[in-house]
Coordinates of C-alpha atoms and ligand atoms in Angstrom, one line a residue:
X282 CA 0.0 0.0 0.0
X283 CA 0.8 3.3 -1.0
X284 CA 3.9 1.9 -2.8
X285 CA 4.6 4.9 -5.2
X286 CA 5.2 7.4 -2.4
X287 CA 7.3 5.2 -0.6
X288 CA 9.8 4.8 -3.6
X289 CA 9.8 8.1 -3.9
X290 CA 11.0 8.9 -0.6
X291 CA 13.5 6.1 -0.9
X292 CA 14.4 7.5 -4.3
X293 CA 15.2 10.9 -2.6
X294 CA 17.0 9.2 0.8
X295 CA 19.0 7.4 -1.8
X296 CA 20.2 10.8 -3.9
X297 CA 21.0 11.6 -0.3
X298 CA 23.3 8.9 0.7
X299 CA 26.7 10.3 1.2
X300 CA 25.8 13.7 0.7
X301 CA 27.8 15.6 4.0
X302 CA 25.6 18.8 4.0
X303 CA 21.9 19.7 3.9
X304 CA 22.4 22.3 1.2
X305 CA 19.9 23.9 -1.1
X306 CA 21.1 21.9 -3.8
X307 CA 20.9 18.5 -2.4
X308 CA 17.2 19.1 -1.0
X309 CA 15.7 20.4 -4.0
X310 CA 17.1 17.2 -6.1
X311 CA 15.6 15.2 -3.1
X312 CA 12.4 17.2 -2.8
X313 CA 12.0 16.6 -7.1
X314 CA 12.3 12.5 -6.3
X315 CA 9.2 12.7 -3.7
X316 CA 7.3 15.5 -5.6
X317 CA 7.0 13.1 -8.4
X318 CA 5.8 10.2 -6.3
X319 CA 3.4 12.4 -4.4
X320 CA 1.8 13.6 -7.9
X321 CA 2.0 9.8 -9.4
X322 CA 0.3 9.0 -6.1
X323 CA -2.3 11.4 -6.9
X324 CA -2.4 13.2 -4.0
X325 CA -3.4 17.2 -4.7
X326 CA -1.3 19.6 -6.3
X327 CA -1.6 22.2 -3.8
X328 CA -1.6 20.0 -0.7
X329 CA 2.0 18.6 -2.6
X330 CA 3.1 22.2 -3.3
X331 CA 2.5 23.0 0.6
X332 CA 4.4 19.9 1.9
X333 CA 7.5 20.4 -0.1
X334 CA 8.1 23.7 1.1
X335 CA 7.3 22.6 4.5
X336 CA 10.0 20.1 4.3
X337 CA 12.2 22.4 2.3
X338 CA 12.0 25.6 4.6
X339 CA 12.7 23.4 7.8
X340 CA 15.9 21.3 6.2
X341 CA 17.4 24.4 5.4
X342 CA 16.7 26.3 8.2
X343 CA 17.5 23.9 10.8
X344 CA 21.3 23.3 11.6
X345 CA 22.3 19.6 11.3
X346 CA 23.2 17.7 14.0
X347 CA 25.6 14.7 13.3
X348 CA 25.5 13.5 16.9
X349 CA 22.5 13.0 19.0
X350 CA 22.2 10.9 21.5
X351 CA 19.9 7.5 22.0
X352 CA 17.6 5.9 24.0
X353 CA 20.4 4.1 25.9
X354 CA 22.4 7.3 26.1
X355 CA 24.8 6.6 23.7
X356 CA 26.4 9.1 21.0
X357 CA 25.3 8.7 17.5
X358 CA 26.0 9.7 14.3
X359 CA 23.5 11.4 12.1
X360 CA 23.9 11.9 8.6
X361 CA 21.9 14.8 6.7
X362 CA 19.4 12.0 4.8
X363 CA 18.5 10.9 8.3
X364 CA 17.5 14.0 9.1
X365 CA 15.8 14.8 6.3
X366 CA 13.8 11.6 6.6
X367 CA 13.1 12.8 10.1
X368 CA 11.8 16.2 8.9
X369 CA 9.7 13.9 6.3
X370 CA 8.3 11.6 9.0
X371 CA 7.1 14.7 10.9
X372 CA 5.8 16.5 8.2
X373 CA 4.0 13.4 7.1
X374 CA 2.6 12.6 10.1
X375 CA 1.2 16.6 10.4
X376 CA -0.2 16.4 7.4
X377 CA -2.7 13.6 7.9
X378 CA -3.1 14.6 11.9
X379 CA -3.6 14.7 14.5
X380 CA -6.8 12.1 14.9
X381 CA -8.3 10.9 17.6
X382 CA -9.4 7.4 16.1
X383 CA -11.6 6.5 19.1
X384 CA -15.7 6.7 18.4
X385 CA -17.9 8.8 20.5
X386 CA -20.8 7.8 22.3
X387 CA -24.0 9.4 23.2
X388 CA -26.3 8.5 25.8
X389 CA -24.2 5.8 26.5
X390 CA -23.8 4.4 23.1
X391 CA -22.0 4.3 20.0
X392 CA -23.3 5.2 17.4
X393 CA -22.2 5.2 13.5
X394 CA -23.8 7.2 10.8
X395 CA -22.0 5.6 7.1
X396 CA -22.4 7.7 4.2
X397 CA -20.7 8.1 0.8
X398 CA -21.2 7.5 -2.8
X399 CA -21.6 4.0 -4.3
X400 CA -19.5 1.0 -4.0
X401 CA -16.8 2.5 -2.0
X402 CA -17.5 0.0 0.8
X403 CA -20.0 1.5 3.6
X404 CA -21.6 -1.8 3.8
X405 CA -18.3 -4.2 4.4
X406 CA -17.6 -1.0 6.6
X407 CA -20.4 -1.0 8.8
X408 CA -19.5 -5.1 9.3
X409 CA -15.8 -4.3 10.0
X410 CA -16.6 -1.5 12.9
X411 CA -19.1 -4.3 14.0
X412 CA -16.7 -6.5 14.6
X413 CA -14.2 -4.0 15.6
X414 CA -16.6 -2.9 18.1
X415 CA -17.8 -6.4 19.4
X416 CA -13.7 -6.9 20.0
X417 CA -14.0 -4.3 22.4
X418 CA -16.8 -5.4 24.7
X419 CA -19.9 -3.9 22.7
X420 CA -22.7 -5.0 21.4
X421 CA -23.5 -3.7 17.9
X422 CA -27.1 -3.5 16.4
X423 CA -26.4 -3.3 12.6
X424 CA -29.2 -1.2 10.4
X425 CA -29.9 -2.0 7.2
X426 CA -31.0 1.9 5.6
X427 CA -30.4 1.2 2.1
X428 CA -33.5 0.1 0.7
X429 CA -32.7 0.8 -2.6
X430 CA -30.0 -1.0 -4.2
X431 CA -31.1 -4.5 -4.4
X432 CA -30.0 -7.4 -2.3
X433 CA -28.2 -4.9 0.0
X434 CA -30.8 -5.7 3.2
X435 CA -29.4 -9.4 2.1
X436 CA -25.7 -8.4 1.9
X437 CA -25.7 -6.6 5.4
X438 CA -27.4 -9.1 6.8
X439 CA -25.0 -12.2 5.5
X440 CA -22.3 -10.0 7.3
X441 CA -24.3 -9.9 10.5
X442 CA -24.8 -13.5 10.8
X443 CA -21.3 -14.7 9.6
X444 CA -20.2 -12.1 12.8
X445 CA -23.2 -13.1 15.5
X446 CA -24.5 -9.6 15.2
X447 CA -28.4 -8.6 14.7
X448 CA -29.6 -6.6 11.9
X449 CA -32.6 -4.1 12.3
X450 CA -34.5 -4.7 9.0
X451 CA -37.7 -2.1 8.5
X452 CA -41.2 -2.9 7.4
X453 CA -42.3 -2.7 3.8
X454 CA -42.6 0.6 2.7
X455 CA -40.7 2.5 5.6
X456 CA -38.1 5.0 4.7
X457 CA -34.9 4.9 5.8
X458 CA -35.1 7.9 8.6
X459 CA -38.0 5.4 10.1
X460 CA -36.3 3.1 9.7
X461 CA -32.9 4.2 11.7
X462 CA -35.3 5.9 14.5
X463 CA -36.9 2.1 14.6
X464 CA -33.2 0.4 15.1
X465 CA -32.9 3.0 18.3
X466 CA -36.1 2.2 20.1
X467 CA -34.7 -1.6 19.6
X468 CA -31.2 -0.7 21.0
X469 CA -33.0 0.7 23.8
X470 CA -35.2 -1.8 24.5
X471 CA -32.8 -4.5 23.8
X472 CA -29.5 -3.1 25.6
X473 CA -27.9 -2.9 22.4
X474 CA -25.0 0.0 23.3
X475 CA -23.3 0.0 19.3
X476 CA -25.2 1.2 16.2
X477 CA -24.0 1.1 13.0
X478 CA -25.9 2.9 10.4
X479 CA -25.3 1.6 6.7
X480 CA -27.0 4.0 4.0
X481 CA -27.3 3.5 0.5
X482 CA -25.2 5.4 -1.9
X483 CA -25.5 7.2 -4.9
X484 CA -23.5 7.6 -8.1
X485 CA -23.2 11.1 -7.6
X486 CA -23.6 13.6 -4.4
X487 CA -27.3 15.0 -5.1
X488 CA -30.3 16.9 -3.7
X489 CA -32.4 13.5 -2.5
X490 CA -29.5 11.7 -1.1
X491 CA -28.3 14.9 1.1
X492 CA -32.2 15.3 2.2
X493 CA -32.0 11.6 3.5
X494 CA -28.9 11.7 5.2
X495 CA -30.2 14.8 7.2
X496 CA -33.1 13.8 7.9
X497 CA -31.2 10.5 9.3
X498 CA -29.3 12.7 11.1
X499 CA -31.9 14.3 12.8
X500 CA -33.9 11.6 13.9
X501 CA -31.0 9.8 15.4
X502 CA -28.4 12.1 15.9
X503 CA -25.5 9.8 15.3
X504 CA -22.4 10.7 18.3
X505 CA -20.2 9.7 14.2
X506 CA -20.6 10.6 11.0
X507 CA -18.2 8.7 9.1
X508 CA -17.7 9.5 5.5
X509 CA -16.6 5.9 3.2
X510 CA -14.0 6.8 0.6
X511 CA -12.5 4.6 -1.7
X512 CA -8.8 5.0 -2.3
X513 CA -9.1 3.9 -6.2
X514 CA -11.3 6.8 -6.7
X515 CA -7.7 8.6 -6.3
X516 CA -7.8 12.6 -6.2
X517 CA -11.9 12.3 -6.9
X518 CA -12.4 11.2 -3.0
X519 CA -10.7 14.4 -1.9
X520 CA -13.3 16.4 -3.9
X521 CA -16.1 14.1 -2.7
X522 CA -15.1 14.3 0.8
X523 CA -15.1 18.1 0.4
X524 CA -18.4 18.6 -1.0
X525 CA -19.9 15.8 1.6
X526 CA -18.0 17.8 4.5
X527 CA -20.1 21.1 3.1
X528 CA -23.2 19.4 3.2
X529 CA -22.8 17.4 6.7
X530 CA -20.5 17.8 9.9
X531 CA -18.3 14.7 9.2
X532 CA -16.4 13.5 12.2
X533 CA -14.4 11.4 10.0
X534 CA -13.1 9.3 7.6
X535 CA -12.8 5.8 6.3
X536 CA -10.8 5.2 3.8
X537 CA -10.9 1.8 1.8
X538 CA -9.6 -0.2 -0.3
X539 CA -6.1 1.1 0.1
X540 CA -4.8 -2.6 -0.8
X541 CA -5.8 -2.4 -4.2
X542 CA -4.0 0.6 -5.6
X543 CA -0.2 1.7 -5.4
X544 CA -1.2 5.1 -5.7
X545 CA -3.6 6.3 -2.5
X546 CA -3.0 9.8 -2.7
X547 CA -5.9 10.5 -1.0
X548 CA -4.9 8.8 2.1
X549 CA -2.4 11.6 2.6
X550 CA -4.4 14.7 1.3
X551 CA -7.9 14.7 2.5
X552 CA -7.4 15.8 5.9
X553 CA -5.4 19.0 4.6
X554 CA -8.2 19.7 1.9
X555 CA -11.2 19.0 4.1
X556 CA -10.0 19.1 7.6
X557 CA -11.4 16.4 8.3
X558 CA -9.4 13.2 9.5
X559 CA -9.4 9.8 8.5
X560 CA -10.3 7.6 11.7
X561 CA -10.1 4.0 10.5
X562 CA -8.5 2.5 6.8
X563 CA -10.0 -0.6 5.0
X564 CA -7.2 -3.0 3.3
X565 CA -9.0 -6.1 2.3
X566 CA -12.2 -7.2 1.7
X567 CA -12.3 -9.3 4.5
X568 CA -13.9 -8.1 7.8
X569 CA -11.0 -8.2 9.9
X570 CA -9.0 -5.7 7.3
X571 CA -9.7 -2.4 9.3
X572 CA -7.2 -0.9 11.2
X573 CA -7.7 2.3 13.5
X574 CA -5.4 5.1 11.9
X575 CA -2.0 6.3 13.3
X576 CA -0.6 8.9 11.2
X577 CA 2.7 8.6 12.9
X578 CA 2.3 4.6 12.1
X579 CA 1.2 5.3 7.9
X580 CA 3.9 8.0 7.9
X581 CA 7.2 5.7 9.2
X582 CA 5.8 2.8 6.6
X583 CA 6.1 5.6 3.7
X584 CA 9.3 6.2 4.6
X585 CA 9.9 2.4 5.1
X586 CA 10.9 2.5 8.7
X587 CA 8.1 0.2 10.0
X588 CA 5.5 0.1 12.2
X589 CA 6.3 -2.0 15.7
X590 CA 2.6 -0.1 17.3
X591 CA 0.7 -1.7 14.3
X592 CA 2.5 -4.7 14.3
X593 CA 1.9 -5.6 18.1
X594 CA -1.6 -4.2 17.2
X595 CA -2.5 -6.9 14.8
X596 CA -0.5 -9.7 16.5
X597 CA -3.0 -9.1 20.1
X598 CA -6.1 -9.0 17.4
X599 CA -5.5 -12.3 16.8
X600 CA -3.3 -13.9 19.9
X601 CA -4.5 -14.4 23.5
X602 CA -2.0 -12.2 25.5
X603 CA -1.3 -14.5 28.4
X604 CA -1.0 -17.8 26.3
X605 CA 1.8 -15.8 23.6
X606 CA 3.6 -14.6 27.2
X607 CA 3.8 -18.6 28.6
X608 CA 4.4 -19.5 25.2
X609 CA 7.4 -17.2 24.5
X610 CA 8.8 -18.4 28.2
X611 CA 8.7 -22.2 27.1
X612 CA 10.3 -21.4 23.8
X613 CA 12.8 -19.2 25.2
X614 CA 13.8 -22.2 27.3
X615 CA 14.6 -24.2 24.4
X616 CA 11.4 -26.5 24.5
X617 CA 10.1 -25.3 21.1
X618 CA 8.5 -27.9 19.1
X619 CA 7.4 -28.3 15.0
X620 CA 4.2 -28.1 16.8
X621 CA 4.8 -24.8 18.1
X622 CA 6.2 -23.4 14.8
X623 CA 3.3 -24.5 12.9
X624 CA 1.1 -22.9 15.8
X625 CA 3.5 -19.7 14.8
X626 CA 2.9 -19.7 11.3
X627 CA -1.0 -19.5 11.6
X628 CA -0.6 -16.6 13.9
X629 CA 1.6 -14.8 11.0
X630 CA -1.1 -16.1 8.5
X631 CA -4.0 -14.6 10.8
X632 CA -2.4 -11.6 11.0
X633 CA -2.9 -10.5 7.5
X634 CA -0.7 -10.7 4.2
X635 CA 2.9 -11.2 4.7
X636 CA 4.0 -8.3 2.5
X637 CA 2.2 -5.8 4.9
X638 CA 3.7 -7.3 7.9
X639 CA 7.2 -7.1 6.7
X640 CA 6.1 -3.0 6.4
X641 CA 5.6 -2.9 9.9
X642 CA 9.3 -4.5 10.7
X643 CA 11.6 -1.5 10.5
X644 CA 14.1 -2.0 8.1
X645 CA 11.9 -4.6 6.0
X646 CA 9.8 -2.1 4.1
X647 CA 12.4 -2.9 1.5
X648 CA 12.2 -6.1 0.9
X649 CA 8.4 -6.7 1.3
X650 CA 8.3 -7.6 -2.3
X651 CA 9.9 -11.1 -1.5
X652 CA 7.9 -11.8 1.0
X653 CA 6.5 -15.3 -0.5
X654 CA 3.7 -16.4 1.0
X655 CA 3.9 -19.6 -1.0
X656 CA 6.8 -20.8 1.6
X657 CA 4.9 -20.7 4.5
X658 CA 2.5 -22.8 2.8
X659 CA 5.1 -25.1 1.8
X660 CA 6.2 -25.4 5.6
X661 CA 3.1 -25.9 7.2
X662 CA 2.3 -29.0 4.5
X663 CA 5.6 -30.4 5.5
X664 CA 4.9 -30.3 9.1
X665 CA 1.5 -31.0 8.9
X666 CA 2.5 -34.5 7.0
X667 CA 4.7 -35.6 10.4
X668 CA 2.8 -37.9 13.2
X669 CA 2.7 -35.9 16.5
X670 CA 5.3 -37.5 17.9
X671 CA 7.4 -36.5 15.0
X672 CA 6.8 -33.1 15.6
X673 CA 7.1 -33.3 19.2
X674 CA 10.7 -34.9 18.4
X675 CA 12.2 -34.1 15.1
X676 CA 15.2 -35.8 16.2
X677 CA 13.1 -39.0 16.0
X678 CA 13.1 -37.6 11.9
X679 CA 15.2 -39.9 9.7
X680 CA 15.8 -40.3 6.2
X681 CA 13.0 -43.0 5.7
X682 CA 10.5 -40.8 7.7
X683 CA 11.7 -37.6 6.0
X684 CA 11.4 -39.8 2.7
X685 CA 7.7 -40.3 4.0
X686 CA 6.7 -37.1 5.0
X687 CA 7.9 -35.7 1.6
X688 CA 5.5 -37.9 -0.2
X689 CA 2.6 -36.7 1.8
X690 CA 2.8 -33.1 1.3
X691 CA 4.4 -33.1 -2.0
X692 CA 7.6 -32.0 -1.8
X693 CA 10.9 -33.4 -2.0
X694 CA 13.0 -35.5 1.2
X695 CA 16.0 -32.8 1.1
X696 CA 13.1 -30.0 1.3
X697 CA 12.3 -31.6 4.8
X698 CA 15.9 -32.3 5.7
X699 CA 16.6 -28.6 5.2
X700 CA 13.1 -27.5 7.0
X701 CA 14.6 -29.7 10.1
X702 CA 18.1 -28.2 10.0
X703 CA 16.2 -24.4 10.0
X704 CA 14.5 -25.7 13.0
X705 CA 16.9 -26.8 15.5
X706 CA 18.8 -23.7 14.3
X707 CA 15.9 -21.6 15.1
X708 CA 15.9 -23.6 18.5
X709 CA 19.3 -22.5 18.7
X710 CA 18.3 -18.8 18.1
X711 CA 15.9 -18.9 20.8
X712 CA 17.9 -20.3 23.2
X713 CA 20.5 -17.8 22.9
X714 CA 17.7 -14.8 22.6
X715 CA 16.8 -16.0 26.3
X716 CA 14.2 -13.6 27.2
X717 CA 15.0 -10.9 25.0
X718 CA 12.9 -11.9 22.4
X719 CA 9.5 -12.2 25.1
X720 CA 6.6 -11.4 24.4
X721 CA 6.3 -11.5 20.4
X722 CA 7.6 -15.3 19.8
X723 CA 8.0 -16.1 16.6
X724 CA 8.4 -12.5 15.5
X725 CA 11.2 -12.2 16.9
X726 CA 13.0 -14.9 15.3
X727 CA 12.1 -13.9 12.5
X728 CA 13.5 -10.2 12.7
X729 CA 16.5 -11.7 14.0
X730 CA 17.2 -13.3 11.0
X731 CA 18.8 -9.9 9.6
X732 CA 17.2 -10.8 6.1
X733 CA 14.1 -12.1 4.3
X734 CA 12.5 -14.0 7.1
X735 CA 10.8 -16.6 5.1
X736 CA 14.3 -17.5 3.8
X737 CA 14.7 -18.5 7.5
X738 CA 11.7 -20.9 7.3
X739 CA 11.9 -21.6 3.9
X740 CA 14.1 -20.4 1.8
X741 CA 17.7 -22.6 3.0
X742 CA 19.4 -19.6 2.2
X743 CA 22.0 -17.6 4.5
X744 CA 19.8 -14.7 6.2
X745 CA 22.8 -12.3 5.5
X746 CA 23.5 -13.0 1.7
X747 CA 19.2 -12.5 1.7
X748 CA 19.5 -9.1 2.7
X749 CA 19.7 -8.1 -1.5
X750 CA 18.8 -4.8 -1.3
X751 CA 19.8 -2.3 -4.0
X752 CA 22.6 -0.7 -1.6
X753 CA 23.9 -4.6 -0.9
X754 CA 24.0 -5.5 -4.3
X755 CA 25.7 -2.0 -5.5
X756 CA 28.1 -2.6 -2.9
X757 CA 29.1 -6.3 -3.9
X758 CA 29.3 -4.9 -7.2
X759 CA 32.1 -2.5 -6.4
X760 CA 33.8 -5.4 -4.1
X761 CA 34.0 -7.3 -7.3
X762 CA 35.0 -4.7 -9.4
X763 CA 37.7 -3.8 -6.6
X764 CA 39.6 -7.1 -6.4
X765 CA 39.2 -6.7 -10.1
X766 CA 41.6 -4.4 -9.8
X767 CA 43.4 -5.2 -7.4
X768 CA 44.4 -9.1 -9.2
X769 CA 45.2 -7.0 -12.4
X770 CA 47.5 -5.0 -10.8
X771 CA 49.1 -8.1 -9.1
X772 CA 49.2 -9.9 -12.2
X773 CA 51.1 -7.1 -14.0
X774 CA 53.7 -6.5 -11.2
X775 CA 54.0 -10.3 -11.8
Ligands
GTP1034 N1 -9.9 -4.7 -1.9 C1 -10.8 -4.1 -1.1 N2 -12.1 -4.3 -1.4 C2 -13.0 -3.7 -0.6 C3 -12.6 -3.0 0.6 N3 -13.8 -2.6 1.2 C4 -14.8 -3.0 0.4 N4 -14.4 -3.7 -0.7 C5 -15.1 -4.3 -1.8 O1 -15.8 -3.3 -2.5 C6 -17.0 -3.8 -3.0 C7 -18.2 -2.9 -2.6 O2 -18.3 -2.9 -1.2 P1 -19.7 -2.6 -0.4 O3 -19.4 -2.7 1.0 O4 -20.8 -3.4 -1.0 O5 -19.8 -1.1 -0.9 P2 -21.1 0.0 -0.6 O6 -20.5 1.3 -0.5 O7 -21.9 -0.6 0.5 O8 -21.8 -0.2 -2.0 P3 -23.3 0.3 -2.2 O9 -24.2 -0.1 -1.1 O10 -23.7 -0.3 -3.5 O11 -23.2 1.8 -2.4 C8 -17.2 -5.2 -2.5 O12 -16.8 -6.1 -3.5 C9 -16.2 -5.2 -1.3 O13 -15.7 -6.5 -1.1 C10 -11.2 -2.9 0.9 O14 -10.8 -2.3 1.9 N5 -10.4 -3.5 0.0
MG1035 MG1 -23.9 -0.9 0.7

């Protein structure tokens, strides 16, 4: 997500590599590198224009300083395109804050008003803050308003049953402002304390819709208006969002669909166009694809520098907290089984793509493109072709059982040979991690690896020699071309 600004910051950290001041110069060639990627990225010329010079006026005007000191007290080095990736991140983060992505409540209860034009995803919205919400303790009453399109009751309510969650239909021939008055009175009367308004949208912003939505409004009075916008709609949601925000107090803004589309310009502009702030992001069609907004988060994954908050974020949606502690202490004791890593892989798998995962590791933003989801597959097959006791002791693994094993999950006896050796060296890993890794098994391990971590699990390769970044490969290149030189000029003294 949001790929093309990424590279361009990248592209402009990269121009800076080596450079020893922050001169005029060397910040506009920078600056050219991410104003590209921001217009590619189709976020608005103006908010663009504003940002550069933001960034521009505070690299120039701020002296350098190549030593700071760190969290453990210690003197570092800092080299200008660190600090202008500093001044980036903050200006980033400015831009699309500050947000309070928390929803309000009145009389005790949340309630969600969804509006926005058509297809952009209110109604897979309304089940993802239903779930979201039921996560947290609530429970939701979804309403189905859009009477219109049809099969949408049906839609909304095949999302309300595959989640447990009601759905407040109305009677033939009520309109939706009866209808969402209706859905209160039930709340009430059934202790109900979330409502999640889904309204029907319209191809284009007109008189009718804006009358229904106010009217909504009024009967209900919603404690969140949340405005749906669809990243693929690219600098078009940024005008939709204005002229909705001119028409209705919006408290915010979901914006969906960012998994589809490099670009997601919007993402960044629409709070500086419409000052109004996007509370929640939709990446997947799936109902658990909604994650609460951090600008500071969406800002250090532009500039490739992870996201730890997000990370541990998605790993306690989907792990019990006290099990992952006891786990973490038995593995750091060295008592980690094939059971326990295939238990680890469906965590990573529940967590969401791989590719956006390796985003949220710092220093992996780089090489999410080789994350291969393919070899966790491959993993999981192998173990899941071993007897328990196999996988409770892998020593127990020989070549006839390896040989065995293979033929069950289709893959080849040296595949599992290698998957065994990665293992006990993993076990190794952990050992030596002791408690250092606690608390995020697994994860760990898998950051530790220095490289691509499937290669760890997968791939048989050497986690250093994995780490092909552009930088690694430009430097071998030199290496080469070095000792080149260096056995020519032996040869000729020869
Ligand atoms: N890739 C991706 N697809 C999404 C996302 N959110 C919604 N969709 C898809 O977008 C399509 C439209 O979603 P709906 O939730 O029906 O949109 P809507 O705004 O309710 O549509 P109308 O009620 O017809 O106005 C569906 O195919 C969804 O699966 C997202 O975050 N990512
Ligand atoms: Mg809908």
């Amino acid at each position: 997500m949001l790929e093309t600004v990424s590279q361009g910051f990248q592209n402009a950290t990269e121009r800076l590599r080596g450079v020893r001041e922050l001169g005029a110069t060397a910040i506009d060639e920078a600056l050219r590198d991410v104003r590209t990627s921001l217009l590619e990225a189709d976020v608005d010329f103006e908010v663009t224009r504003d940002f550069l010079a933001k960034v521009r006026e505070r690299a120039l005007g701020e002296k350098v300083r190549t030593r700071v000191r760190n969290s453990d007290g210690r003197s570092v080095r800092v080299t200008p395109g660190q600090h202008f990736v500093a001044i980036c991140e903050q200006e980033l983060t400015a831009l699309m804050g500050p947000v309070d992505s928390s929803l309000a409540r009145a009389d005790g209860r949340v309630s969600v008003l969804l509006l926005g034009l058509q297809g952009v995803g209110k109604t897979t919205v309304a089940g993802k803050l239903a779930r979201h919400l039921q996560k947290s303790g609530h429970r939701p009453l979804l309403v189905a308003a859009d009477i219109y399109r049809p099969a949408a009751v049906e839609q909304l309510q095949a999302i309300g049953a595959s989640l447990g969650v009601p759905v407040h239909v109305g009677a033939a021939g009520e309109l939706p402002p009866e209808i969402c008055l209706a859905a209160l009175q039930r709340a009430r009367n059934e202790q109900r304390d979330a409502l999640i308004y889904d309204t029907a949208g319209r191809l284009a912003i007109d008189e009718d819709l804006m009358e229904e939505l106010r009217q909504i409004d009024e009967r209900v009075a919603p404690a969140n208006r949340l405005l749906v916008c669809d990243a693929l709609m690219g600098r078009d949601a940024v005008n939709v969002a204005k002229r909705f925000s001119e028409h209705l107090d919006l408290d915010g803004i979901v914006m969906t669909k960012l998994d589809g589309d490099a670009r997601g310009g919007a993402a960044l502009a629409v709070k500086a166009v419409t000052g109004v702030p996007i509370k929640f992001l939709g990446t997947g069609e799936q109902l658990d694809r909604l994650e609460e907004f951090r600008p500071e988060g969406l800002a250090s994954r532009i500039l490739g520098m992870g996201d730890i908050v997000g990370l541990v974020r998605d790993f306690e949606e989907v792990v019990d907290e006290k099990q992952a502690e006891e786990d973490a202490e038995r593995l750091m004791k060295g008592k980690f089984t094939l059971e326990d890593l295939l238990t680890q892989l469906r965590t990573i798998q529940k967590m969401g793509p791989l590719r956006e995962m390796f985003e949220k590791l710092p220093g992996m933003g780089a090489i999410a493109d080789q994350a291969d989801e393919g070899e966790l597959v491959k993993v999981e097959a192998m173990i899941q072709s071993m007897t328990p006791k196999e996988r409770s002791d892998p020593n127990a693994i020989d070549k006839s059982r390896a040989a065995r094993i293979a033929r069950g999950s289709g893959r080849r006896a040296r595949e599992v040979l290698d998957l065994l050796k990665r293992f006990f060296q993993m076990k190794d890993m952990m050992i030596k991690l002791g408690s250092g890794g606690g608390g995020f098994p697994g994860m760990a391990q898998l950051s530790g690896a220095g490289g691509d971590p499937t290669a760890l699990l997968a791939g048989g390769a050497a986690p250093r020699a994995a780490l092909s970044t552009r930088r690694g490969a430009e430097a071998r290149r030199k290496n080469k071309r070095k000792q080149a030189r260096k056995s020519r000029r032996k040869g000729r003294k020869r």
